Coordinates of N, CA and C in Angstrom, one line a residue:
M1 N 45.9 26.4 13.0 CA 46.4 27.7 12.6 C 47.6 28.1 13.5
P2 N 48.8 28.3 12.9 CA 49.9 28.7 13.7 C 49.8 30.1 14.3
K3 N 50.4 30.3 15.5 CA 50.3 31.5 16.1 C 51.7 32.1 16.4
D4 N 52.0 33.3 16.1 CA 53.3 33.9 16.3 C 53.4 34.3 17.8
L5 N 54.3 33.6 18.6 CA 54.4 33.9 20.0 C 55.4 35.1 20.3
L6 N 56.3 35.4 19.3 CA 57.2 36.5 19.5 C 56.6 37.8 19.2
H7 N 55.6 37.9 18.4 CA 55.0 39.1 17.9 C 53.5 39.0 18.1
P8 N 53.0 39.0 19.3 CA 51.5 38.9 19.5 C 50.8 40.2 19.1
S9 N 49.5 40.1 18.8 CA 48.8 41.3 18.4 C 48.5 42.1 19.7
A10 N 48.1 43.4 19.6 CA 47.8 44.2 20.7 C 46.6 43.7 21.5
A11 N 45.6 43.1 20.7 CA 44.4 42.5 21.4 C 44.8 41.3 22.2
D12 N 45.7 40.5 21.7 CA 46.2 39.3 22.5 C 46.9 39.7 23.7
E13 N 47.8 40.8 23.6 CA 48.5 41.2 24.8 C 47.6 41.8 25.8
K14 N 46.6 42.5 25.5 CA 45.7 43.1 26.4 C 44.9 42.0 27.2
R15 N 44.6 40.9 26.5 CA 43.8 39.9 27.1 C 44.6 39.0 28.1
T16 N 45.9 38.9 27.9 CA 46.7 38.1 28.8 C 46.9 38.8 30.2
H17 N 47.2 37.9 31.2 CA 47.5 38.4 32.5 C 48.6 39.4 32.5
K18 N 48.6 40.4 33.4 CA 49.6 41.5 33.4 C 51.1 40.9 33.6
L19 N 51.2 39.8 34.3 CA 52.6 39.3 34.5 C 53.0 38.3 33.4
K20 N 52.1 37.8 32.6 CA 52.4 36.8 31.6 C 52.5 37.5 30.2
R21 N 52.5 38.8 30.1 CA 52.7 39.5 28.8 C 54.2 39.4 28.4
L22 N 54.5 39.6 27.2 CA 55.9 39.6 26.7 C 56.7 40.7 27.4
V23 N 56.1 41.9 27.6 CA 56.7 42.9 28.4 C 55.7 43.2 29.5
P24 N 55.9 42.8 30.8 CA 54.9 43.0 31.8 C 54.6 44.5 32.0
S25 N 53.3 44.8 32.1 CA 52.9 46.2 32.3 C 51.6 46.2 33.2
P26 N 51.4 47.2 34.0 CA 50.2 47.2 34.9 C 48.9 47.5 34.1
N27 N 47.8 47.1 34.6 CA 46.5 47.4 34.1 C 45.9 48.8 34.5
S28 N 46.5 49.3 35.6 CA 46.0 50.5 36.2 C 46.7 51.7 35.6
F29 N 46.0 52.9 35.7 CA 46.6 54.1 35.2 C 46.0 55.3 35.9
F30 N 46.6 56.5 35.7 CA 46.0 57.7 36.3 C 45.2 58.4 35.2
M31 N 44.2 59.1 35.6 CA 43.4 59.8 34.6 C 42.9 61.2 35.1
D32 N 42.7 62.1 34.1 CA 42.2 63.4 34.4 C 40.7 63.3 34.3
V33 N 39.9 63.6 35.4 CA 38.5 63.6 35.3 C 38.0 65.0 35.4
K34 N 37.0 65.3 34.5 CA 36.5 66.7 34.5 C 35.1 66.7 35.2
C35 N 34.9 67.6 36.1 CA 33.7 67.7 36.9 C 32.6 68.2 36.0
P36 N 31.4 67.6 36.0 CA 30.3 68.0 35.1 C 29.7 69.4 35.6
G37 N 29.9 69.7 36.8 CA 29.3 71.0 37.3 C 30.2 72.2 37.1
C38 N 31.4 72.1 37.6 CA 32.3 73.3 37.6 C 33.4 73.2 36.5
F39 N 33.6 72.1 35.9 CA 34.5 71.8 34.8 C 36.0 71.9 35.3
T40 N 36.2 71.7 36.6 CA 37.6 71.6 37.0 C 38.1 70.2 36.8
I41 N 39.4 70.0 36.6 CA 40.1 68.8 36.3 C 40.8 68.2 37.6
T42 N 40.5 67.0 37.9 CA 41.1 66.3 39.1 C 41.8 65.0 38.6
T43 N 42.9 64.8 39.1 CA 43.7 63.5 38.8 C 43.2 62.4 39.7
V44 N 42.8 61.3 39.1 CA 42.2 60.2 39.8 C 42.9 58.9 39.4
F45 N 43.1 58.0 40.3 CA 43.7 56.7 40.0 C 42.6 55.8 39.5
S46 N 42.8 54.9 38.5 CA 41.8 54.1 37.8 C 41.2 53.1 38.8
H47 N 42.0 52.6 39.7 CA 41.5 51.6 40.7 C 41.4 52.2 42.1
A48 N 40.8 53.4 42.2 CA 40.7 54.1 43.4 C 39.8 53.3 44.4
Q49 N 40.2 53.3 45.7 CA 39.5 52.5 46.7 C 38.7 53.4 47.6
S50 N 38.6 54.7 47.3 CA 37.8 55.6 48.1 C 37.0 56.5 47.2
V51 N 36.0 57.1 47.7 CA 35.2 58.0 46.9 C 36.0 59.3 46.7
V52 N 36.0 59.7 45.4 CA 36.8 60.9 45.0 C 35.7 62.1 44.8
V53 N 36.0 63.2 45.5 CA 35.1 64.3 45.5 C 35.8 65.5 44.8
C54 N 35.0 66.3 44.1 CA 35.6 67.5 43.5 C 35.9 68.5 44.6
A55 N 37.1 69.1 44.5 CA 37.6 70.0 45.5 C 36.8 71.3 45.6
S56 N 36.3 71.8 44.5 CA 35.6 73.1 44.5 C 34.1 73.0 44.7
C57 N 33.4 72.0 44.2 CA 32.0 72.0 44.3 C 31.4 70.8 45.1
S58 N 32.3 69.9 45.6 CA 31.9 68.7 46.4 C 31.0 67.7 45.7
T59 N 31.1 67.6 44.4 CA 30.4 66.6 43.6 C 31.2 65.3 43.6
I60 N 30.5 64.2 43.7 CA 31.2 62.9 43.7 C 31.6 62.6 42.3
L61 N 32.9 62.4 42.1 CA 33.4 62.1 40.7 C 33.5 60.6 40.4
C62 N 33.9 59.8 41.4 CA 33.9 58.3 41.1 C 33.7 57.6 42.4
Q63 N 33.2 56.4 42.3 CA 33.0 55.5 43.5 C 33.7 54.2 43.3
P64 N 34.2 53.6 44.4 CA 35.0 52.4 44.2 C 34.1 51.2 44.0
T65 N 34.6 50.2 43.2 CA 34.0 48.9 43.1 C 35.0 47.9 43.5
G66 N 34.8 46.7 43.2 CA 35.8 45.6 43.5 C 37.1 45.8 42.8
G67 N 37.1 46.4 41.6 CA 38.3 46.6 40.8 C 38.5 48.0 40.4
K68 N 38.1 48.4 39.2 CA 38.2 49.7 38.7 C 37.1 50.6 39.4
A69 N 37.5 51.9 39.5 CA 36.5 52.8 40.1 C 35.5 53.2 39.0
R70 N 34.2 53.4 39.4 CA 33.1 53.7 38.5 C 32.9 55.2 38.5
L71 N 33.0 55.8 37.3 CA 32.8 57.3 37.2 C 31.3 57.6 37.3
T72 N 31.1 58.8 37.8 CA 29.7 59.2 37.9 C 29.2 59.7 36.6
D73 N 27.9 59.5 36.3 CA 27.3 59.9 35.0 C 27.6 61.4 34.8
G74 N 28.1 61.7 33.6 CA 28.4 63.1 33.2 C 29.8 63.5 33.3
C75 N 30.6 62.7 34.0 CA 32.0 62.9 34.1 C 32.8 62.4 32.9
S76 N 33.6 63.2 32.4 CA 34.5 62.7 31.3 C 35.9 62.6 31.8
F77 N 36.7 61.7 31.1 CA 38.0 61.5 31.5 C 38.9 61.3 30.3
R78 N 40.2 61.4 30.6 CA 41.2 61.1 29.6 C 42.4 60.5 30.4
R79 N 43.0 59.5 29.7 CA 44.1 58.8 30.4 C 45.3 59.7 30.4
K80 N 46.0 59.7 31.5 CA 47.2 60.5 31.6 C 48.4 59.8 30.9
V81 N 49.2 60.6 30.2 CA 50.4 60.0 29.5 C 51.6 60.3 30.4
D82 N 52.5 59.3 30.4 CA 53.7 59.5 31.3 C 54.3 60.7 30.9

């Protein structure tokens, strides 16, 4: 089955390495995380390497892993748009 290399699908582009895409783009992003206790919004990097704590109530919002940061249960997020 022939494959169109000039117009790959969005799923194929997401699956390829970030430097081998037709237009290189990073996998990381910033996101707004809402605290489940006090409902304040904090900006967090998706690949954060340190524990992020809510400024007002000191609740842990996310914990680092080897790659992407893991959000705490109950936290909701939305991806920030440029």
